[in-house]
Amino acid sequence: MKVIIENEMITCNVQYGKRKKLSIHIDQFGFITVKAPKGTSEEVIVSVIESKGKWILEKIHAIGVAKETPKAREYHADGKFLYLGTERFLHELIEINELDEETLKRNLKRFYINSCKSVIEERVKIYQKQLKVNPKMIEIIESKAKWGSCSSDRNLAFNYRLAMAPIDVIDYVVIHELCHIHHMNHDRSFWRRVGSIMPDYKEKEAYLARYGHLMLL
């Protein structure tokens, strides 16, 4: 959802669920999530966003996400790394006792690769049933250029850095690549199929475009 506040366009990810009150969350990168009760009208959501407009803009401007330079990673107990969309301390992700920096780097990368494989395989099982497709193989890769790919042989590949993204963003990449099994091009049929499973897929694309440069080791 896009809302104009003081002549500035902001994008919000709206999530509906079983809850009594509407709430607005802004993560450490400035990504805005609105959690609303099921059935809440768009007019009500916009009204609440506008009422919090000053706070939202101040928070976003303070974060300065779009221009932020990724900080050098600190490989010690309290070093912070993204995992499934949330910053976690290094010691929460891997064993760190008496290990040197190079070993920690290797072990953390292995953790992301293994975690990505587990999460991707789980999400593929969910969405391949909905899309009625059957991928031949799933591979976890390292890439600076793409988040996922699908070959004409139905082989899927996913960037291990996806383990740093929120689950709904991972779901988008999974759905995107599964849809390529029947639609190898990005034509209208392809995007209609993606949208039939994830109507707000453009918001997930926007997340990757805006924060992908921060999802690094």
Short mmCIF file of C-alpha atoms in Angstrom, two decimals:
data_model
loop_
_atom_site.label_atom_id
_atom_site.label_comp_id
_atom_site.label_asym_id
_atom_site.label_seq_id
_atom_site.Cartn_x
_atom_site.Cartn_y
_atom_site.Cartn_z
CA MET A 1 0.00 0.00 0.00
CA LYS A 2 1.26 3.47 -0.90
CA VAL A 3 0.33 6.55 1.14
CA ILE A 4 1.38 10.17 0.64
CA ILE A 5 2.47 11.96 3.82
CA GLU A 6 3.59 15.59 3.58
CA ASN A 7 4.15 15.19 -0.17
CA GLU A 8 6.31 12.12 0.39
CA MET A 9 5.25 8.71 -0.90
CA ILE A 10 5.74 5.87 1.56
CA THR A 11 5.17 2.17 0.96
CA CYS A 12 3.65 -0.04 3.65
CA ASN A 13 3.36 -3.81 3.78
CA VAL A 14 -0.12 -4.57 5.14
CA GLN A 15 -0.64 -7.88 6.95
CA TYR A 16 -4.12 -9.01 7.99
CA GLY A 17 -4.64 -11.43 10.83
CA LYS A 18 -6.57 -12.39 13.94
CA ARG A 19 -5.93 -9.35 16.09
CA LYS A 20 -8.00 -6.68 17.81
CA LYS A 21 -5.97 -3.56 17.10
CA LEU A 22 -4.09 -2.08 14.15
CA SER A 23 -0.38 -1.47 14.70
CA ILE A 24 2.49 0.02 12.70
CA HIS A 25 6.03 -1.38 12.84
CA ILE A 26 9.19 0.07 11.27
CA ASP A 27 12.20 -2.23 11.23
CA GLN A 28 15.84 -1.25 11.49
CA PHE A 29 15.98 -0.65 7.74
CA GLY A 30 12.90 1.57 7.56
CA PHE A 31 10.59 -1.12 6.13
CA ILE A 32 7.05 -0.34 7.27
CA THR A 33 4.62 -3.11 8.22
CA VAL A 34 1.00 -2.44 9.15
CA LYS A 35 -0.67 -5.29 11.06
CA ALA A 36 -4.44 -5.02 10.88
CA PRO A 37 -7.45 -7.10 11.95
CA LYS A 38 -9.06 -9.11 9.17
CA GLY A 39 -11.63 -7.09 7.29
CA THR A 40 -10.14 -3.69 8.10
CA SER A 41 -10.93 -1.31 5.24
CA GLU A 42 -8.23 0.46 3.25
CA GLU A 43 -9.71 3.81 4.32
CA VAL A 44 -9.21 2.99 8.01
CA ILE A 45 -5.65 1.82 7.43
CA VAL A 46 -4.77 4.98 5.48
CA SER A 47 -6.33 7.13 8.19
CA VAL A 48 -4.22 5.51 10.91
CA ILE A 49 -1.05 5.79 8.81
CA GLU A 50 -1.74 9.47 8.19
CA SER A 51 -2.36 10.08 11.90
CA LYS A 52 1.10 8.63 12.60
CA GLY A 53 2.63 10.41 9.62
CA LYS A 54 5.00 12.69 11.49
CA TRP A 55 6.41 9.81 13.54
CA ILE A 56 6.80 7.60 10.45
CA LEU A 57 8.67 10.24 8.47
CA GLU A 58 10.94 11.10 11.38
CA LYS A 59 11.77 7.44 11.88
CA ILE A 60 12.45 6.81 8.20
CA HIS A 61 14.56 9.92 7.79
CA ALA A 62 16.56 9.08 10.91
CA ILE A 63 17.33 5.60 9.62
CA GLY A 64 18.36 6.88 6.20
CA VAL A 65 18.15 3.40 4.76
CA ALA A 66 18.42 4.25 1.10
CA LYS A 67 21.79 5.93 1.56
CA GLU A 68 23.15 3.78 4.34
CA THR A 69 26.51 2.13 3.75
CA PRO A 70 26.62 -1.42 5.10
CA LYS A 71 28.65 -1.56 8.29
CA ALA A 72 31.69 -3.79 8.51
CA ARG A 73 30.68 -7.11 10.02
CA GLU A 74 31.96 -7.77 13.51
CA TYR A 75 32.72 -11.41 14.14
CA HIS A 76 32.39 -11.60 17.90
CA ALA A 77 29.67 -12.64 20.36
CA ASP A 78 27.71 -9.40 20.06
CA GLY A 79 28.22 -8.87 16.34
CA LYS A 80 24.85 -8.58 14.61
CA PHE A 81 23.70 -10.43 11.50
CA LEU A 82 20.37 -10.66 9.71
CA TYR A 83 18.47 -13.92 9.95
CA LEU A 84 14.95 -14.30 8.56
CA GLY A 85 14.50 -10.54 8.56
CA THR A 86 15.66 -9.92 12.13
CA GLU A 87 19.04 -8.85 13.48
CA ARG A 88 20.53 -11.56 15.69
CA PHE A 89 23.71 -11.73 17.71
CA LEU A 90 26.38 -13.96 16.22
CA HIS A 91 26.39 -16.20 19.30
CA GLU A 92 22.67 -16.87 18.71
CA LEU A 93 23.40 -18.27 15.27
CA ILE A 94 26.60 -20.29 15.65
CA GLU A 95 29.04 -21.57 18.23
CA ILE A 96 31.75 -18.93 18.77
CA ASN A 97 33.88 -20.16 21.68
CA GLU A 98 37.62 -19.78 21.05
CA LEU A 99 37.23 -19.60 17.27
CA ASP A 100 39.20 -17.14 15.15
CA GLU A 101 37.55 -14.71 12.75
CA GLU A 102 38.18 -16.72 9.59
CA THR A 103 36.66 -19.84 11.15
CA LEU A 104 33.66 -17.85 12.35
CA LYS A 105 33.15 -16.47 8.83
CA ARG A 106 33.23 -19.96 7.31
CA ASN A 107 30.92 -21.39 9.95
CA LEU A 108 28.43 -18.53 9.63
CA LYS A 109 28.30 -18.90 5.86
CA ARG A 110 27.73 -22.63 6.28
CA PHE A 111 24.94 -21.83 8.75
CA TYR A 112 23.22 -19.58 6.22
CA ILE A 113 23.57 -22.13 3.43
CA ASN A 114 22.12 -24.94 5.55
CA SER A 115 19.36 -22.73 6.95
CA CYS A 116 18.46 -21.47 3.50
CA LYS A 117 18.25 -25.02 2.16
CA SER A 118 15.96 -26.09 5.00
CA VAL A 119 13.65 -23.07 4.70
CA ILE A 120 13.52 -23.15 0.90
CA GLU A 121 12.69 -26.86 0.78
CA GLU A 122 9.91 -26.33 3.30
CA ARG A 123 8.41 -23.39 1.38
CA VAL A 124 8.73 -25.14 -1.99
CA LYS A 125 6.68 -28.06 -0.68
CA ILE A 126 3.91 -25.66 0.29
CA TYR A 127 3.74 -23.70 -2.94
CA GLN A 128 4.42 -26.45 -5.47
CA LYS A 129 1.12 -28.01 -4.36
CA GLN A 130 -0.74 -24.74 -4.88
CA LEU A 131 0.89 -24.16 -8.27
CA LYS A 132 0.67 -27.83 -9.30
CA VAL A 133 4.30 -27.98 -10.39
CA ASN A 134 7.08 -30.43 -9.60
CA PRO A 135 10.64 -29.07 -9.56
CA LYS A 136 13.33 -31.60 -10.40
CA MET A 137 16.09 -30.32 -8.13
CA ILE A 138 16.70 -27.55 -5.57
CA GLU A 139 20.16 -26.05 -5.21
CA ILE A 140 21.51 -23.36 -2.87
CA ILE A 141 24.04 -21.10 -4.55
CA GLU A 142 26.17 -18.02 -3.94
CA SER A 143 25.39 -15.13 -6.28
CA LYS A 144 25.73 -11.36 -6.34
CA ALA A 145 23.41 -10.99 -9.33
CA LYS A 146 20.26 -13.02 -8.65
CA TRP A 147 18.09 -14.32 -5.83
CA GLY A 148 16.88 -17.37 -7.67
CA SER A 149 16.63 -19.11 -11.03
CA CYS A 150 14.72 -21.84 -12.83
CA SER A 151 16.15 -23.85 -15.73
CA SER A 152 14.21 -25.41 -18.58
CA ASP A 153 14.89 -28.76 -16.88
CA ARG A 154 12.91 -27.61 -13.80
CA ASN A 155 16.04 -27.21 -11.71
CA LEU A 156 15.69 -24.43 -9.14
CA ALA A 157 18.54 -22.46 -7.58
CA PHE A 158 18.31 -20.03 -4.67
CA ASN A 159 20.81 -17.55 -3.25
CA TYR A 160 21.90 -18.54 0.26
CA ARG A 161 21.58 -14.88 1.32
CA LEU A 162 17.80 -15.32 1.22
CA ALA A 163 18.17 -16.77 4.72
CA MET A 164 18.65 -13.17 5.82
CA ALA A 165 15.26 -12.07 4.41
CA PRO A 166 11.82 -12.26 6.07
CA ILE A 167 9.85 -15.45 5.36
CA ASP A 168 7.28 -13.64 3.20
CA VAL A 169 10.08 -12.31 0.99
CA ILE A 170 11.57 -15.80 0.72
CA ASP A 171 8.11 -17.02 -0.23
CA TYR A 172 7.99 -14.50 -3.06
CA VAL A 173 11.26 -15.75 -4.56
CA VAL A 174 10.08 -19.36 -4.20
CA ILE A 175 6.75 -18.59 -5.89
CA HIS A 176 8.54 -16.59 -8.60
CA GLU A 177 10.83 -19.47 -9.53
CA LEU A 178 8.13 -22.13 -9.30
CA CYS A 179 5.97 -20.10 -11.69
CA HIS A 180 8.84 -20.18 -14.19
CA ILE A 181 8.38 -23.93 -14.54
CA HIS A 182 5.31 -23.20 -16.69
CA HIS A 183 6.20 -19.65 -17.78
CA MET A 184 9.88 -19.22 -18.61
CA ASN A 185 9.43 -15.56 -19.60
CA HIS A 186 8.24 -12.62 -17.52
CA ASP A 187 5.12 -12.18 -19.61
CA ARG A 188 1.63 -11.22 -18.42
CA SER A 189 0.68 -14.85 -17.85
CA PHE A 190 3.67 -15.29 -15.58
CA TRP A 191 2.89 -12.26 -13.43
CA ARG A 192 -0.80 -13.18 -13.25
CA ARG A 193 0.21 -16.58 -11.92
CA VAL A 194 2.55 -15.04 -9.35
CA GLY A 195 -0.16 -12.58 -8.31
CA SER A 196 -2.74 -15.33 -7.94
CA ILE A 197 -0.67 -16.78 -5.09
CA MET A 198 0.87 -13.57 -3.73
CA PRO A 199 -1.13 -10.45 -4.68
CA ASP A 200 1.35 -8.11 -2.94
CA TYR A 201 4.43 -9.53 -4.69
CA LYS A 202 5.54 -6.05 -5.76
CA GLU A 203 6.11 -5.14 -2.13
CA LYS A 204 8.43 -8.15 -1.76
CA GLU A 205 10.30 -7.09 -4.89
CA ALA A 206 10.64 -3.61 -3.40
CA TYR A 207 12.07 -5.07 -0.19
CA LEU A 208 14.79 -6.94 -2.08
CA ALA A 209 15.57 -3.92 -4.23
CA ARG A 210 15.85 -1.64 -1.22
CA TYR A 211 17.54 -3.87 1.35
CA GLY A 212 19.31 -6.50 -0.72
CA HIS A 213 22.61 -4.62 -0.48
CA LEU A 214 22.48 -5.02 3.30
CA MET A 215 22.02 -8.79 3.14
CA LEU A 216 25.71 -9.56 3.03
CA LEU A 217 28.39 -11.21 5.16
#
